[in-house]
mmCIF file of C-alpha atoms in Angstrom:
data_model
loop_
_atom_site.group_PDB
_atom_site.id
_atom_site.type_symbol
_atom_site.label_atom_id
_atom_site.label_comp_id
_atom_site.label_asym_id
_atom_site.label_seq_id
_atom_site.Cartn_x
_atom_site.Cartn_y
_atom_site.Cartn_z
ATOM 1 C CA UNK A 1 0.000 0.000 0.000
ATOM 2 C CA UNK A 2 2.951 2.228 0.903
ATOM 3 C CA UNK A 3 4.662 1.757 -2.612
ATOM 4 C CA UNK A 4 1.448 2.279 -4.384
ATOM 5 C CA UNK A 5 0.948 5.803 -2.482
ATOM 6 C CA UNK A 6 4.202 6.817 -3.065
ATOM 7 C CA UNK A 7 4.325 5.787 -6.838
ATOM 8 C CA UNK A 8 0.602 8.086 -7.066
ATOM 9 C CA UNK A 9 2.190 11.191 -5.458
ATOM 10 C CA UNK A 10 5.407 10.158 -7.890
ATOM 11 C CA UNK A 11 2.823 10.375 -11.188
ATOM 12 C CA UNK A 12 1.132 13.491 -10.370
ATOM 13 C CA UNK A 13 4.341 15.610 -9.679
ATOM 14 C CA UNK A 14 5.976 14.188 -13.091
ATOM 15 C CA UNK A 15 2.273 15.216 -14.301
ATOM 16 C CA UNK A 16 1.626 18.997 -15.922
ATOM 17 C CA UNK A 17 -0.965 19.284 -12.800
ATOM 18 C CA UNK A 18 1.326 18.246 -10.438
ATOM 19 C CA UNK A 19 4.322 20.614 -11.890
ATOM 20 C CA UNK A 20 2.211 23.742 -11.261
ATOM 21 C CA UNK A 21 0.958 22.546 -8.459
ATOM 22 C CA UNK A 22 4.277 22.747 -7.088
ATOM 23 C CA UNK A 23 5.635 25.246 -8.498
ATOM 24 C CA UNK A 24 2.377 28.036 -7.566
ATOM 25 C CA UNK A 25 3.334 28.280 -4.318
ATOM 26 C CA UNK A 26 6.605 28.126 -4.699
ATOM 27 C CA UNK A 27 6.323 31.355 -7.143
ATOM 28 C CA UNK A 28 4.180 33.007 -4.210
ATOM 29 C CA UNK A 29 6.817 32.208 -1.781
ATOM 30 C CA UNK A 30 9.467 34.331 -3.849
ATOM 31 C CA UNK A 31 7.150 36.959 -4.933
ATOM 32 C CA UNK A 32 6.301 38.078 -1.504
ATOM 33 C CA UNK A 33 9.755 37.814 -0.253
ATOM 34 C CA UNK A 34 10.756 40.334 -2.979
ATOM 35 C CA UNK A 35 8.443 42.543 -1.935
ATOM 36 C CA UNK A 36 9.485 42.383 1.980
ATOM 37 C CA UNK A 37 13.212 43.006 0.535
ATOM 38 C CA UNK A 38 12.423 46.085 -1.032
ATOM 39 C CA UNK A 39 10.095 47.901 1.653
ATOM 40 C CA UNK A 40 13.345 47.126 3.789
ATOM 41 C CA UNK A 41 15.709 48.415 1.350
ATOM 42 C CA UNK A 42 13.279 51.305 0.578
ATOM 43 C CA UNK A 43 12.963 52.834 3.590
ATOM 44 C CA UNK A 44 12.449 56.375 4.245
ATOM 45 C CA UNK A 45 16.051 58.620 5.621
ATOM 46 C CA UNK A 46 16.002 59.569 9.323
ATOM 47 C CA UNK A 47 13.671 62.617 9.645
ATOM 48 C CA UNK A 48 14.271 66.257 10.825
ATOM 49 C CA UNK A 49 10.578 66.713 12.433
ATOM 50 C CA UNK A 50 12.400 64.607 15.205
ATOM 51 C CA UNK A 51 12.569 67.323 18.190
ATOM 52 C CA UNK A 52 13.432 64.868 20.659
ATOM 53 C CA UNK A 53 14.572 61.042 21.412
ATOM 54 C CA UNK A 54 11.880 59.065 22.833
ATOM 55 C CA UNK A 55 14.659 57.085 24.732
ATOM 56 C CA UNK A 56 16.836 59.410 25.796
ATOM 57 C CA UNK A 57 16.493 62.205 28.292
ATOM 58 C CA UNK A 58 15.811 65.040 25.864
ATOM 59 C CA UNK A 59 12.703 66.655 27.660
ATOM 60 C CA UNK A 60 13.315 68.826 31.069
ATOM 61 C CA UNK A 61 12.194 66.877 34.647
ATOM 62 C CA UNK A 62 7.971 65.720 34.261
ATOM 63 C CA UNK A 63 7.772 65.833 30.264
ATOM 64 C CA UNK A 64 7.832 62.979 28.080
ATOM 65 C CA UNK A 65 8.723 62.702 24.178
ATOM 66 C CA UNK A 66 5.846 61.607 22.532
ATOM 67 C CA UNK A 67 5.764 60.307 19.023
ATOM 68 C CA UNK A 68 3.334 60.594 16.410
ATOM 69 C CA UNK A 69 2.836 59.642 12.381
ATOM 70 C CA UNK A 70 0.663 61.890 10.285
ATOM 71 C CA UNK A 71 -0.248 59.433 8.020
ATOM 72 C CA UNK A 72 -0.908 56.065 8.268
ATOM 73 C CA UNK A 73 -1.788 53.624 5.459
ATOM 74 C CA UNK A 74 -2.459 49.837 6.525
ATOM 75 C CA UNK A 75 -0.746 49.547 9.870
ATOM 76 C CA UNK A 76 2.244 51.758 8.363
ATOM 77 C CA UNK A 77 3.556 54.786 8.522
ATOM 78 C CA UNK A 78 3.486 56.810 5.593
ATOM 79 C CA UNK A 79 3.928 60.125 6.050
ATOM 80 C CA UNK A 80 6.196 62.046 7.985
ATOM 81 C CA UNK A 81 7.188 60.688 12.253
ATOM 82 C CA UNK A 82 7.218 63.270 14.932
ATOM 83 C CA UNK A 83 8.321 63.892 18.171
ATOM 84 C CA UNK A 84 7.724 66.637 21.061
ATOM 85 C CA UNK A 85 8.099 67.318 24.532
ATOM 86 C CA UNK A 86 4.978 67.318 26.427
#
């Protein structure tokens, strides 16, 4: 039973259904990874509308940097980050 399950699964990838079959997801796999490589090469430069560091001690004794994006699009920032002392 073993040999005649494996011999199947061995027909339908040597089959044209089981070559795309394969090879779909496999095309999916690098097409999205290409995608996450450029949004991380393509990132925006450090910005200037940065008035303070969020971990460092930039604001005076009882104020706190906060940190804002003015636009957002899915979860991410697209616009410009800023930062004040409040």
């Amino acid at each position: 039973m073993k040999n005649n399950i494996r011999s199947k699964i061995s027909d339908f990838l040597k089959s044209e259904e089981g070559r795309v079959g394969v090879k779909s997801p496999l095309a999916l796999g690098v097409a999205s990874a290409s995608v996450l490589l450029a949004q991380a090469i393509v990132t925006p430069p450090v910005q200037a509308h940065l008035t303070c560091d969020p971990d460092g001690d930039d604001c005076a004794d009882g104020e706190y940097c906060a940190v804002w994006c003015d636009q957002w699009h899915a979860g991410t920032c697209v616009g410009v980050w800023h930062s004040q002392c409040e």
